[in-house]
Structures are given as structure tokens and as C-alpha cells.
mmCIF file of C-alpha atoms in Angstrom:
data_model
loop_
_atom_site.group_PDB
_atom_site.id
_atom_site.type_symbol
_atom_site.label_atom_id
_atom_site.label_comp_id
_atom_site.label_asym_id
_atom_site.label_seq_id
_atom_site.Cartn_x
_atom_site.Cartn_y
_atom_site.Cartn_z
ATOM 1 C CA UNK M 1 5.140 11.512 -13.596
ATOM 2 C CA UNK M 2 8.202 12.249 -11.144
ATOM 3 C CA UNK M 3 7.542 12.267 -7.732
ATOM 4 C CA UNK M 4 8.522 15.237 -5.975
ATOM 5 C CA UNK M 5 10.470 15.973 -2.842
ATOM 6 C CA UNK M 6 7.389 15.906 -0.355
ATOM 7 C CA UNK M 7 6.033 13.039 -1.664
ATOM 8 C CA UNK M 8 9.760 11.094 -1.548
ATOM 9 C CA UNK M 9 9.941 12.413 1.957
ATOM 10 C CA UNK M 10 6.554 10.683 2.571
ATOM 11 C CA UNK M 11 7.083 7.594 1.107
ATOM 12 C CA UNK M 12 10.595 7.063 2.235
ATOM 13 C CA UNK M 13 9.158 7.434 6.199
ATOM 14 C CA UNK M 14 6.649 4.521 5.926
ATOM 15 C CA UNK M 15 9.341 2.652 5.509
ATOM 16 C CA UNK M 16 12.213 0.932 7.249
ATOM 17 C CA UNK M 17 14.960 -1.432 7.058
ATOM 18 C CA UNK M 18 16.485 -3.338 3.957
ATOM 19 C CA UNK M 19 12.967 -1.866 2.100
ATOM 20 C CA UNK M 20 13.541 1.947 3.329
ATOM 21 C CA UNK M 21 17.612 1.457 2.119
ATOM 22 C CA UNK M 22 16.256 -0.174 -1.328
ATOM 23 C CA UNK M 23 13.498 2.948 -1.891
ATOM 24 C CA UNK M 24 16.174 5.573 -1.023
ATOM 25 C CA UNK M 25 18.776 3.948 -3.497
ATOM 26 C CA UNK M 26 16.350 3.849 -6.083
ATOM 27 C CA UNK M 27 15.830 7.372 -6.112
ATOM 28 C CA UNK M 28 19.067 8.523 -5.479
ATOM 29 C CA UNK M 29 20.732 6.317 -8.113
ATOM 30 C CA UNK M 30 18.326 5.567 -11.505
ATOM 31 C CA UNK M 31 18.643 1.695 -11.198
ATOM 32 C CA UNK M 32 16.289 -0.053 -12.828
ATOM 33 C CA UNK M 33 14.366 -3.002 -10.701
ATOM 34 C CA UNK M 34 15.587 -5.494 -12.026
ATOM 35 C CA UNK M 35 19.350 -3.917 -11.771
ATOM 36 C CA UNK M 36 18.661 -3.132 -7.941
ATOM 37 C CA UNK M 37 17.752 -7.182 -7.396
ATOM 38 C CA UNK M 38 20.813 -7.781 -8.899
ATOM 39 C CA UNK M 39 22.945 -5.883 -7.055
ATOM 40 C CA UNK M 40 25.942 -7.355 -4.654
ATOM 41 C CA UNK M 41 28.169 -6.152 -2.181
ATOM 42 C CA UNK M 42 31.216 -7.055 -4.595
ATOM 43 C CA UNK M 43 29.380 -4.096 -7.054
ATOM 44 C CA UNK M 44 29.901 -1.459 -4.178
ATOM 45 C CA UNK M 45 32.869 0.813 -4.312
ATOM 46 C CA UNK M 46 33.080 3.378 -1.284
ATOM 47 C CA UNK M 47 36.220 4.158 -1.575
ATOM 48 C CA UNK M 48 35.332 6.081 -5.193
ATOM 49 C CA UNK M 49 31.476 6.561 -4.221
ATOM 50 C CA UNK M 50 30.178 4.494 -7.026
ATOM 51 C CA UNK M 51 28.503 1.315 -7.846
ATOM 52 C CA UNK M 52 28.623 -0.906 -10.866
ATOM 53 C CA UNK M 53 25.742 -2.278 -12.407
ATOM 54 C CA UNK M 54 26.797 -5.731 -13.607
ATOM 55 C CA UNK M 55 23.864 -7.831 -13.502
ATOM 56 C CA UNK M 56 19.971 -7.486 -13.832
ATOM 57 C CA UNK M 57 17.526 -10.053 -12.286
ATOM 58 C CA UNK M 58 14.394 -10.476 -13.971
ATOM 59 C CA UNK M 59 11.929 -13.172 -12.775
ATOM 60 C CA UNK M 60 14.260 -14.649 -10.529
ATOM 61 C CA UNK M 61 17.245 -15.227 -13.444
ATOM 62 C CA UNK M 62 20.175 -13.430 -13.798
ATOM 63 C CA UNK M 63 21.286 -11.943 -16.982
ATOM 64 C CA UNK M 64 23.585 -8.979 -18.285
ATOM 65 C CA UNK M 65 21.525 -5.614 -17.869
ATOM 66 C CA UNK M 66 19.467 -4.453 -20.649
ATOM 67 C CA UNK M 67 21.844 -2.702 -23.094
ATOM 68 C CA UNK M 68 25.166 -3.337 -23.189
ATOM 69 C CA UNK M 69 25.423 0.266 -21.901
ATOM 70 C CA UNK M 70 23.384 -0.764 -19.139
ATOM 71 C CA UNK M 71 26.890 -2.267 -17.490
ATOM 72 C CA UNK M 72 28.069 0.800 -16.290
ATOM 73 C CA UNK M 73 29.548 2.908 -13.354
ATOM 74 C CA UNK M 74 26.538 5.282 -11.056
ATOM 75 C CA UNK M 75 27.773 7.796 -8.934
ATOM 76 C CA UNK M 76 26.693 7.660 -5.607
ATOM 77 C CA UNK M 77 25.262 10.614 -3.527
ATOM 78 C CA UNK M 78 25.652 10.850 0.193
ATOM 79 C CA UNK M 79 22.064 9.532 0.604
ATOM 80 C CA UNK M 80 22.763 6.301 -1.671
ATOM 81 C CA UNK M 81 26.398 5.690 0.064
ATOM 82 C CA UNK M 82 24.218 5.958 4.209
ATOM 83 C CA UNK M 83 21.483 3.762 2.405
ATOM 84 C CA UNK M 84 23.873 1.433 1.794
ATOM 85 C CA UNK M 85 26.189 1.325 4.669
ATOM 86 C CA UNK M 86 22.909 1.198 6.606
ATOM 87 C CA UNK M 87 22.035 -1.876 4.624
ATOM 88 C CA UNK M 88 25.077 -3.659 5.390
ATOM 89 C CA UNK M 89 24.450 -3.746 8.862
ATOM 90 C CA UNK M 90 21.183 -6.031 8.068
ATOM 91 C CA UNK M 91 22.658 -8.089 6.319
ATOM 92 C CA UNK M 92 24.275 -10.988 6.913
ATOM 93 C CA UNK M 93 28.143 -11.035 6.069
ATOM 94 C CA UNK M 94 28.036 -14.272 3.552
ATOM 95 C CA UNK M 95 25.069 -13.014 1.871
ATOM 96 C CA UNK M 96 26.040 -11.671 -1.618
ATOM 97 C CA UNK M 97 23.095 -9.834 -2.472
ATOM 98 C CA UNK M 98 22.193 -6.274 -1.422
ATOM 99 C CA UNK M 99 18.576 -6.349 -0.622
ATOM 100 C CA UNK M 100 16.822 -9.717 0.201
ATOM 101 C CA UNK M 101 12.971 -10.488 0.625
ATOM 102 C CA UNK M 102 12.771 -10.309 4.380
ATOM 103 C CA UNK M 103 10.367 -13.293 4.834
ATOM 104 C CA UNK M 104 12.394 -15.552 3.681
ATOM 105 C CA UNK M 105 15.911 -14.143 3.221
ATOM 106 C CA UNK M 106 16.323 -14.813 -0.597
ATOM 107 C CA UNK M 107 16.790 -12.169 -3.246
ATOM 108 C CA UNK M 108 14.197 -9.720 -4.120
ATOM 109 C CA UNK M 109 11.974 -10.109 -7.156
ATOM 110 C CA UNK M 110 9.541 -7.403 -8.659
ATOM 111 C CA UNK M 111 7.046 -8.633 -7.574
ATOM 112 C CA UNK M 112 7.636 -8.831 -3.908
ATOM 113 C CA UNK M 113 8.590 -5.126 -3.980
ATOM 114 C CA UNK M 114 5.801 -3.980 -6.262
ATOM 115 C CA UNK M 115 3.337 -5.833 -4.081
ATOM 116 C CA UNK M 116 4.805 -5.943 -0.331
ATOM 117 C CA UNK M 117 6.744 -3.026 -0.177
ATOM 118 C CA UNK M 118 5.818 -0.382 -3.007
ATOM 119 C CA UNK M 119 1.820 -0.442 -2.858
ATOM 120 C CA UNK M 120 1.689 -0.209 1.042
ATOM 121 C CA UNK M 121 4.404 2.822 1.757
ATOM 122 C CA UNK M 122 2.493 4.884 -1.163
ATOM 123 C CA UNK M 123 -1.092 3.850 0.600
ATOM 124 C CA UNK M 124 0.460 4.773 4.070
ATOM 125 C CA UNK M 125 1.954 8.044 2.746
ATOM 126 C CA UNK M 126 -0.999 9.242 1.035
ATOM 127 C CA UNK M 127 0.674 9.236 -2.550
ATOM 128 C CA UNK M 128 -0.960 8.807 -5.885
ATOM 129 C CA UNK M 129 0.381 5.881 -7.114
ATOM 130 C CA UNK M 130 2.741 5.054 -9.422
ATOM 131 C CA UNK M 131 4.792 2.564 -10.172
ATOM 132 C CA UNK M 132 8.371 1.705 -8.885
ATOM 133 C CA UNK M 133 9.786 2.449 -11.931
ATOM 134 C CA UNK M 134 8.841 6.104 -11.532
ATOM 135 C CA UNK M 135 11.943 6.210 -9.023
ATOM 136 C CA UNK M 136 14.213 6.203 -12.179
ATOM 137 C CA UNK M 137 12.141 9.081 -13.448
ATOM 138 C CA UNK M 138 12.823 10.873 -10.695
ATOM 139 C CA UNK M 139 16.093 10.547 -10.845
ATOM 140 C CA UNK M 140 16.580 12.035 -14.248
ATOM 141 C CA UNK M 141 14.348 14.602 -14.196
ATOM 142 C CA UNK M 142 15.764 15.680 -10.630
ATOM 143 C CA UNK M 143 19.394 15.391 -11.958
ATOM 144 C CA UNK M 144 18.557 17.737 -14.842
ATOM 145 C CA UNK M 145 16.380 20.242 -13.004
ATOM 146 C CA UNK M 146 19.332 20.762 -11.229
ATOM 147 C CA UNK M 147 21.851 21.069 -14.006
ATOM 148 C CA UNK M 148 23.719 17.813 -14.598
ATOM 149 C CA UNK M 149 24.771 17.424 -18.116
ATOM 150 C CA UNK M 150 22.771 15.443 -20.353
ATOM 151 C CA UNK M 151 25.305 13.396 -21.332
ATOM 152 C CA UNK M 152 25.958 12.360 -17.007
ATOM 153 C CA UNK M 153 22.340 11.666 -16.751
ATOM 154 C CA UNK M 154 22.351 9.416 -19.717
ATOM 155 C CA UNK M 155 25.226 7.436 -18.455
ATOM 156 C CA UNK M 156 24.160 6.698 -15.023
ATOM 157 C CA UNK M 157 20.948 5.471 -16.402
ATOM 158 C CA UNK M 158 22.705 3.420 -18.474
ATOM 159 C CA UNK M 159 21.001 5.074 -21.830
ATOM 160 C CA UNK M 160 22.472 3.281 -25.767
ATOM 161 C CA UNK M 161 22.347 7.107 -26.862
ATOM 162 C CA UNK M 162 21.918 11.066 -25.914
ATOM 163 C CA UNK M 163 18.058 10.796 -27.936
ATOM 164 C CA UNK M 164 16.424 8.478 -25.906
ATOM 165 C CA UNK M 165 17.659 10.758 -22.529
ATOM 166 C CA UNK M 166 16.472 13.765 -24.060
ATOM 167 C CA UNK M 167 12.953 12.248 -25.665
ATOM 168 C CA UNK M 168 12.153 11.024 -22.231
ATOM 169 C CA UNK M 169 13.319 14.293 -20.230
ATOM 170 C CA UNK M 170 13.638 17.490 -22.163
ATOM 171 C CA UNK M 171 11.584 19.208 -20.201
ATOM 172 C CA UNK M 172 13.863 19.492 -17.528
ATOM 173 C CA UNK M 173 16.699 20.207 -19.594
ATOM 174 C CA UNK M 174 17.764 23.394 -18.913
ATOM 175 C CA UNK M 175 18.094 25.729 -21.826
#
């Protein structure tokens, strides 16, 4: 169940900081978890608005992403590109990684945002929950109610084919 504009408003304004930047980019870019923990500074292109998705971090290892097209190139929207630059004033200049766990300055791991960020902005904002993954829902089913080609939503998500896009999201394909 995608979360709708209100209830992204909501959500994004109980929080701040590295966790506020990470919510917005989820939503505005697809990323899975995992593929958001991963993320470095080195994957950040501003010059073409884009990011590549290199590396996925799942219970604290790194490995490739997913599928092998799961290495791929997102687009970024004007939101994701002043979440980001916003980011990189928090963080500190040798520090590789994106988004850190702000009690103790390491990476991220599901957990941590599931638990200590997730859970609390939904209770604060008064939103159903769901989980963080929804923000990738979101994303597709937003890109396509607003007319992006199937084949561009697939991509940034990093989808193997067309069929699993359009099983998960036909019905905001617009016909």
C-alpha cells in the first residue's frame, strides 16, 4: 500500500537530519534498504543528476545488489539531489558512506532504521504503518500515475524484466 502525498508530507516533518535526507531519498529514488546503506559519496553524480547503485548492505556485509540489474543508474529529482547536498553538510568529509547511524557514526543497518527512525516518524505523524520498504512502492506507483514509461520505472528500480514491474504496479499504468 503506497503512501500518499499527505502522509509523505507527514512523515518526512517528524524528521530531521541524516534520517529526514535518507526518508526523502527513499521516496524520491526506489532504492531498496539495503541499496540506500550502501550508498557512498563516490556513487553520487550531480553533475548528470544521477546516482549509481553499486553495492547493497545487508546485515552489516557488503555485496553486489540483488540482480545483476540491480547495478544500475537512478535519476535523481530535485528533492533527491537537496536531500543529498543537505546530507553532505552532516557528514564528515572522510566518511565514505552516505547515511550513518547517528549514535555511533557507523553505517546504517535495517534494523536501526526500521526500529529508531521508521517506527517513531510514522507514530509521530499519525500514519498507519507500513514498512520502509513501502517507500519503493511509492516510488513506482507515483512514477507511473504520472506517466513515466514502464520500461523507466523498471530500470530505476533495478527490475531483471518489464513482468515483474507490471505484476507489481499495473494499476497505475496508464492505459
Amino acid at each position: 500500500k503506497p503512501f500518499n502525498e499527505s502522509e509523505i508530507t507527514a512523515i518526512i516533518n517528524e524528521l530531521e537530519g541524516n534520517d529526514k535526507n535518507l526518508i526523502m531519498l527513499a521516496f524520491e529514488t526506489g532504492l531498496r534498504t539495503s541499496e540506500l546503506i550502501g550508498l557512498n559519496w563516490d556513487d553520487i553524480d550531480y553533475e548528470q543528476n544521477r546516482l549509481y547503485v553499486r553495492r547493497a548492505i545487508v546485515y552489516r556485509k557488503e555485496k553486489t545488489p540483488k540482480t545483476r540489474s540491480g547495478i544500475r543508474t537512478v535519476e535523481l529529482t530535485l528533492k533527491a539531489i537537496s536531500a543529498l547536498k543537505t546530507q553532505r553538510a552532516l557528514v564528515p568529509t572522510d566518511n565514505e558512506a552516505v547515511f550513518f547511524d547517528t549514535k555511533n557514526e557507523a553505517r546504517l543497518s535495517d534494523n536501526v532504521i526500521r526500529k529508531r527512525i521508521w517506527i517513531p516518524a510514522l507514530k509521530k505523524a499519525g500514519v498507519t504503518y507500513r514498512s520502509p520498504y513501502q517507500t519503493r512502492h511509492t516510488f513506482a506507483s507515483k512514477r507511473l500515475s504520472e506517466g513515466k514509461p514502464l520500461i523507466w520505472v523498471s530500470t530505476q528500480m533495478g527490475h531483471s524484466d518489464l513482468v515483474t514491474t507490471s505484476k507489481k504496479y499495473a494499476r497505475w499504468i496508464e492505459t
